[in-house]
Amino acid sequence: MIRYILFDLDDTLYPTSAGLMHEISARMSEYMIEQVGISPKEVDHVRRDYWARYGTTLRGLYIERHIDAQAFLDYVHDIDLVKYLHPDARLDAMLAALSQQKSIFTNAPADYARRVLRALGVEKYFAEIFDINFIAYESKPTPSAYSKVAAALPVRADECLMIDDTARNLAPAKALGMQTVWLDGNDNPRAAEGSDSADFVIRTIYDVPTVLQ
Ligand SMILES: [Mg+2]
């Protein structure tokens, strides 16, 4: 029986069409050009390479360029969220109706995650935010991040459901015995890589109750 749900944050609790991740992505490239000294011509290639080899841009920058991870995170998340996100009554109602305990598992920092939850009007539903600091910059899909989170949960891994819009983030959760849900919401081929690790596929966050029946 599922007693606990781990939700990814970005592009999961709100749709890609909100545009927020587009601005975050643009700010990552800006930082890499202006602060790290990567040429504008190279930046997309470097990001694709880091994403493939390290899981995230941040982890690649941290390992290969020894950047100040906190300064990078502060810069890319310094965004006026109310331009992109609004209280979501439907999400609120869905979360209220789910009896499971709920937490966030994100590669972003907790203070930003809290701001996102507040902007969506759903902060009160989440017991914990397992953020990039909790997992010591070992971002999803690095398996050690999942072991740390699983060890902190009050339930067994097989009582936990994990939901993420980036399908390759699900395999390490499944390896620990969790059930996995891929939110196939953004038609991005990169997000679909690894979708064979999904026990369930949903098209919007509002479909979560359908996999719990
Ligand atoms: Mg996401």
CSV table of C-alpha atoms and ligand atoms in Angstrom, one decimal:
chain,number,residue,atom,x,y,z
A,1,MET,CA,0.0,0.0,0.0
A,2,ILE,CA,1.3,3.5,-0.9
A,3,ARG,CA,1.6,5.6,2.3
A,4,TYR,CA,4.0,8.2,1.1
A,5,ILE,CA,4.4,10.3,-2.1
A,6,LEU,CA,7.6,12.0,-3.2
A,7,PHE,CA,6.8,14.8,-5.7
A,8,ASP,CA,9.3,16.4,-7.9
A,9,LEU,CA,8.8,20.2,-7.9
A,10,ASP,CA,9.6,22.0,-11.2
A,11,ASP,CA,7.5,21.1,-14.3
A,12,THR,CA,5.7,18.6,-12.1
A,13,LEU,CA,3.5,20.5,-9.6
A,14,TYR,CA,3.0,23.2,-12.3
A,15,PRO,CA,3.0,22.7,-16.1
A,16,THR,CA,6.0,23.4,-18.3
A,17,SER,CA,3.7,25.9,-20.1
A,18,ALA,CA,4.0,28.2,-17.0
A,19,GLY,CA,7.3,29.3,-18.5
A,20,LEU,CA,9.2,29.3,-15.2
A,21,MET,CA,11.8,26.7,-16.1
A,22,HIS,CA,12.4,28.6,-19.4
A,23,GLU,CA,13.6,31.6,-17.4
A,24,ILE,CA,15.6,29.4,-15.0
A,25,SER,CA,17.3,27.8,-17.9
A,26,ALA,CA,18.1,31.1,-19.5
A,27,ARG,CA,19.6,32.3,-16.2
A,28,MET,CA,21.8,29.2,-16.0
A,29,SER,CA,23.2,29.9,-19.4
A,30,GLU,CA,23.7,33.6,-18.5
A,31,TYR,CA,25.6,32.6,-15.4
A,32,MET,CA,27.8,30.2,-17.3
A,33,ILE,CA,28.7,32.9,-19.8
A,34,GLU,CA,29.1,35.9,-17.4
A,35,GLN,CA,30.5,34.3,-14.3
A,36,VAL,CA,32.1,31.0,-15.4
A,37,GLY,CA,33.5,32.4,-18.7
A,38,ILE,CA,32.1,29.8,-21.1
A,39,SER,CA,31.6,31.3,-24.6
A,40,PRO,CA,28.0,31.9,-25.8
A,41,LYS,CA,28.7,29.6,-28.7
A,42,GLU,CA,29.7,26.7,-26.5
A,43,VAL,CA,27.1,27.0,-23.7
A,44,ASP,CA,24.4,24.8,-25.1
A,45,HIS,CA,26.8,22.1,-25.9
A,46,VAL,CA,28.4,22.2,-22.5
A,47,ARG,CA,25.0,22.0,-20.8
A,48,ARG,CA,23.9,19.0,-22.9
A,49,ASP,CA,27.2,17.3,-22.1
A,50,TYR,CA,26.9,18.0,-18.3
A,51,TRP,CA,23.2,16.9,-18.3
A,52,ALA,CA,24.2,13.6,-20.0
A,53,ARG,CA,27.3,12.9,-17.9
A,54,TYR,CA,26.5,14.4,-14.5
A,55,GLY,CA,22.7,14.6,-14.4
A,56,THR,CA,22.4,18.4,-14.0
A,57,THR,CA,24.2,21.5,-15.2
A,58,LEU,CA,25.0,22.4,-11.6
A,59,ARG,CA,26.7,19.1,-10.9
A,60,GLY,CA,28.9,19.4,-14.0
A,61,LEU,CA,29.9,22.9,-13.1
A,62,TYR,CA,30.6,21.9,-9.6
A,63,ILE,CA,32.8,18.9,-10.5
A,64,GLU,CA,34.5,20.3,-13.6
A,65,ARG,CA,34.7,24.0,-13.0
A,66,HIS,CA,34.7,24.1,-9.2
A,67,ILE,CA,32.0,26.8,-9.1
A,68,ASP,CA,30.4,28.1,-5.9
A,69,ALA,CA,27.3,26.0,-6.1
A,70,GLN,CA,25.3,28.2,-3.7
A,71,ALA,CA,26.1,31.4,-5.7
A,72,PHE,CA,24.9,29.6,-8.9
A,73,LEU,CA,21.7,28.4,-7.2
A,74,ASP,CA,21.0,31.8,-5.8
A,75,TYR,CA,21.4,33.5,-9.2
A,76,VAL,CA,19.3,31.1,-11.2
A,77,HIS,CA,16.4,31.0,-8.8
A,78,ASP,CA,16.3,34.8,-8.2
A,79,ILE,CA,13.0,35.1,-10.0
A,80,ASP,CA,9.7,36.9,-9.3
A,81,LEU,CA,7.5,33.8,-9.2
A,82,VAL,CA,4.2,35.6,-9.3
A,83,LYS,CA,4.9,36.3,-12.9
A,84,TYR,CA,4.7,32.6,-13.6
A,85,LEU,CA,2.7,30.8,-10.9
A,86,HIS,CA,-0.7,31.4,-9.3
A,87,PRO,CA,-2.7,29.6,-6.6
A,88,ASP,CA,-4.0,26.4,-8.1
A,89,ALA,CA,-7.3,25.4,-6.5
A,90,ARG,CA,-7.5,22.1,-8.4
A,91,LEU,CA,-4.1,21.0,-7.2
A,92,ASP,CA,-5.1,22.1,-3.7
A,93,ALA,CA,-8.2,20.0,-3.8
A,94,MET,CA,-6.3,17.0,-5.1
A,95,LEU,CA,-3.6,17.2,-2.5
A,96,ALA,CA,-6.2,17.6,0.3
A,97,ALA,CA,-8.0,14.4,-0.9
A,98,LEU,CA,-4.8,12.3,-0.8
A,99,SER,CA,-4.4,10.5,2.5
A,100,GLN,CA,-0.7,9.7,2.0
A,101,GLN,CA,2.1,11.8,3.5
A,102,LYS,CA,3.7,14.0,0.9
A,103,SER,CA,7.1,15.6,0.4
A,104,ILE,CA,9.1,17.3,-2.3
A,105,PHE,CA,12.3,15.8,-3.7
A,106,THR,CA,14.0,18.4,-5.9
A,107,ASN,CA,17.4,19.4,-7.4
A,108,ALA,CA,16.5,23.0,-6.5
A,109,PRO,CA,17.2,24.7,-3.1
A,110,ALA,CA,14.5,24.4,-0.3
A,111,ASP,CA,13.9,28.2,0.0
A,112,TYR,CA,13.0,28.4,-3.7
A,113,ALA,CA,10.9,25.2,-3.4
A,114,ARG,CA,9.0,26.9,-0.5
A,115,ARG,CA,8.4,30.0,-2.6
A,116,VAL,CA,7.0,27.8,-5.5
A,117,LEU,CA,4.7,25.9,-3.1
A,118,ARG,CA,3.5,29.2,-1.6
A,119,ALA,CA,2.9,30.7,-5.0
A,120,LEU,CA,0.8,27.6,-5.9
A,121,GLY,CA,-1.0,27.9,-2.5
A,122,VAL,CA,-0.1,24.3,-1.5
A,123,GLU,CA,2.8,24.7,1.0
A,124,LYS,CA,0.8,23.2,3.9
A,125,TYR,CA,0.6,19.7,2.3
A,126,PHE,CA,4.3,18.9,2.3
A,127,ALA,CA,6.0,17.5,5.4
A,128,GLU,CA,9.5,17.8,4.1
A,129,ILE,CA,11.5,19.3,1.3
A,130,PHE,CA,14.4,17.1,0.3
A,131,ASP,CA,16.5,19.6,-1.6
A,132,ILE,CA,19.8,20.0,-3.3
A,133,ASN,CA,21.5,20.7,0.1
A,134,PHE,CA,19.9,17.6,1.7
A,135,ILE,CA,21.4,15.5,-1.0
A,136,ALA,CA,24.8,17.3,-0.8
A,137,TYR,CA,24.7,18.4,-4.5
A,138,GLU,CA,24.4,14.8,-5.6
A,139,SER,CA,21.4,15.7,-7.8
A,140,LYS,CA,18.8,13.3,-9.2
A,141,PRO,CA,19.4,10.9,-10.9
A,142,THR,CA,22.5,10.1,-8.8
A,143,PRO,CA,21.5,6.9,-6.8
A,144,SER,CA,23.1,8.1,-3.6
A,145,ALA,CA,20.6,11.0,-3.4
A,146,TYR,CA,17.8,8.5,-3.4
A,147,SER,CA,19.4,6.4,-0.6
A,148,LYS,CA,19.7,9.5,1.6
A,149,VAL,CA,16.0,10.4,1.0
A,150,ALA,CA,14.8,6.8,1.5
A,151,ALA,CA,16.7,6.6,4.8
A,152,ALA,CA,14.9,9.7,6.0
A,153,LEU,CA,11.4,8.5,5.2
A,154,PRO,CA,9.1,7.1,8.0
A,155,VAL,CA,7.9,4.3,5.6
A,156,ARG,CA,9.6,1.5,3.7
A,157,ALA,CA,10.6,2.2,0.1
A,158,ASP,CA,7.9,-0.1,-1.3
A,159,GLU,CA,5.3,2.0,0.5
A,160,CYS,CA,6.5,5.1,-1.4
A,161,LEU,CA,5.5,6.5,-4.8
A,162,MET,CA,7.7,8.9,-6.7
A,163,ILE,CA,6.5,11.3,-9.3
A,164,ASP,CA,8.8,13.2,-11.8
A,165,ASP,CA,8.4,14.8,-15.2
A,166,THR,CA,12.0,13.8,-16.0
A,167,ALA,CA,11.7,10.0,-16.6
A,168,ARG,CA,15.3,9.1,-16.1
A,169,ASN,CA,14.9,10.4,-12.5
A,170,LEU,CA,12.7,7.4,-11.8
A,171,ALA,CA,15.1,4.4,-12.3
A,172,PRO,CA,17.0,4.9,-9.0
A,173,ALA,CA,13.7,5.1,-7.1
A,174,LYS,CA,12.5,1.9,-8.7
A,175,ALA,CA,15.8,0.2,-7.9
A,176,LEU,CA,15.1,0.9,-4.2
A,177,GLY,CA,11.7,-0.6,-4.5
A,178,MET,CA,9.6,2.5,-4.8
A,179,GLN,CA,6.7,2.7,-7.3
A,180,THR,CA,7.2,5.3,-10.0
A,181,VAL,CA,5.1,7.7,-12.0
A,182,TRP,CA,6.3,9.5,-15.0
A,183,LEU,CA,4.4,12.8,-15.6
A,184,ASP,CA,4.6,12.9,-19.4
A,185,GLY,CA,3.5,16.6,-19.5
A,186,ASN,CA,5.9,18.5,-21.7
A,187,ASP,CA,6.5,16.7,-25.0
A,188,ASN,CA,10.3,17.1,-24.5
A,189,PRO,CA,12.1,14.1,-25.9
A,190,ARG,CA,14.9,14.6,-23.3
A,191,ALA,CA,12.3,14.2,-20.5
A,192,ALA,CA,11.1,10.9,-21.9
A,193,GLU,CA,14.6,9.2,-21.8
A,194,GLY,CA,14.3,6.3,-19.3
A,195,SER,CA,10.5,6.2,-19.3
A,196,ASP,CA,10.6,2.4,-19.2
A,197,SER,CA,11.3,2.7,-15.5
A,198,ALA,CA,7.9,4.1,-14.9
A,199,ASP,CA,5.2,1.9,-13.3
A,200,PHE,CA,2.6,4.5,-14.4
A,201,VAL,CA,2.4,7.3,-16.8
A,202,ILE,CA,0.1,10.3,-16.3
A,203,ARG,CA,-0.4,13.4,-18.5
A,204,THR,CA,-1.1,16.0,-15.8
A,205,ILE,CA,-0.4,16.2,-12.1
A,206,TYR,CA,-4.2,16.1,-11.5
A,207,ASP,CA,-4.1,12.4,-12.6
A,208,VAL,CA,-2.2,11.3,-9.5
A,209,PRO,CA,-5.3,9.8,-7.8
A,210,THR,CA,-5.8,7.5,-10.8
A,211,VAL,CA,-2.6,5.5,-10.0
A,212,LEU,CA,-3.6,5.1,-6.3
A,213,GLN,CA,-6.8,3.3,-6.9
B,1,MG,MG,11.0,18.4,-12.9
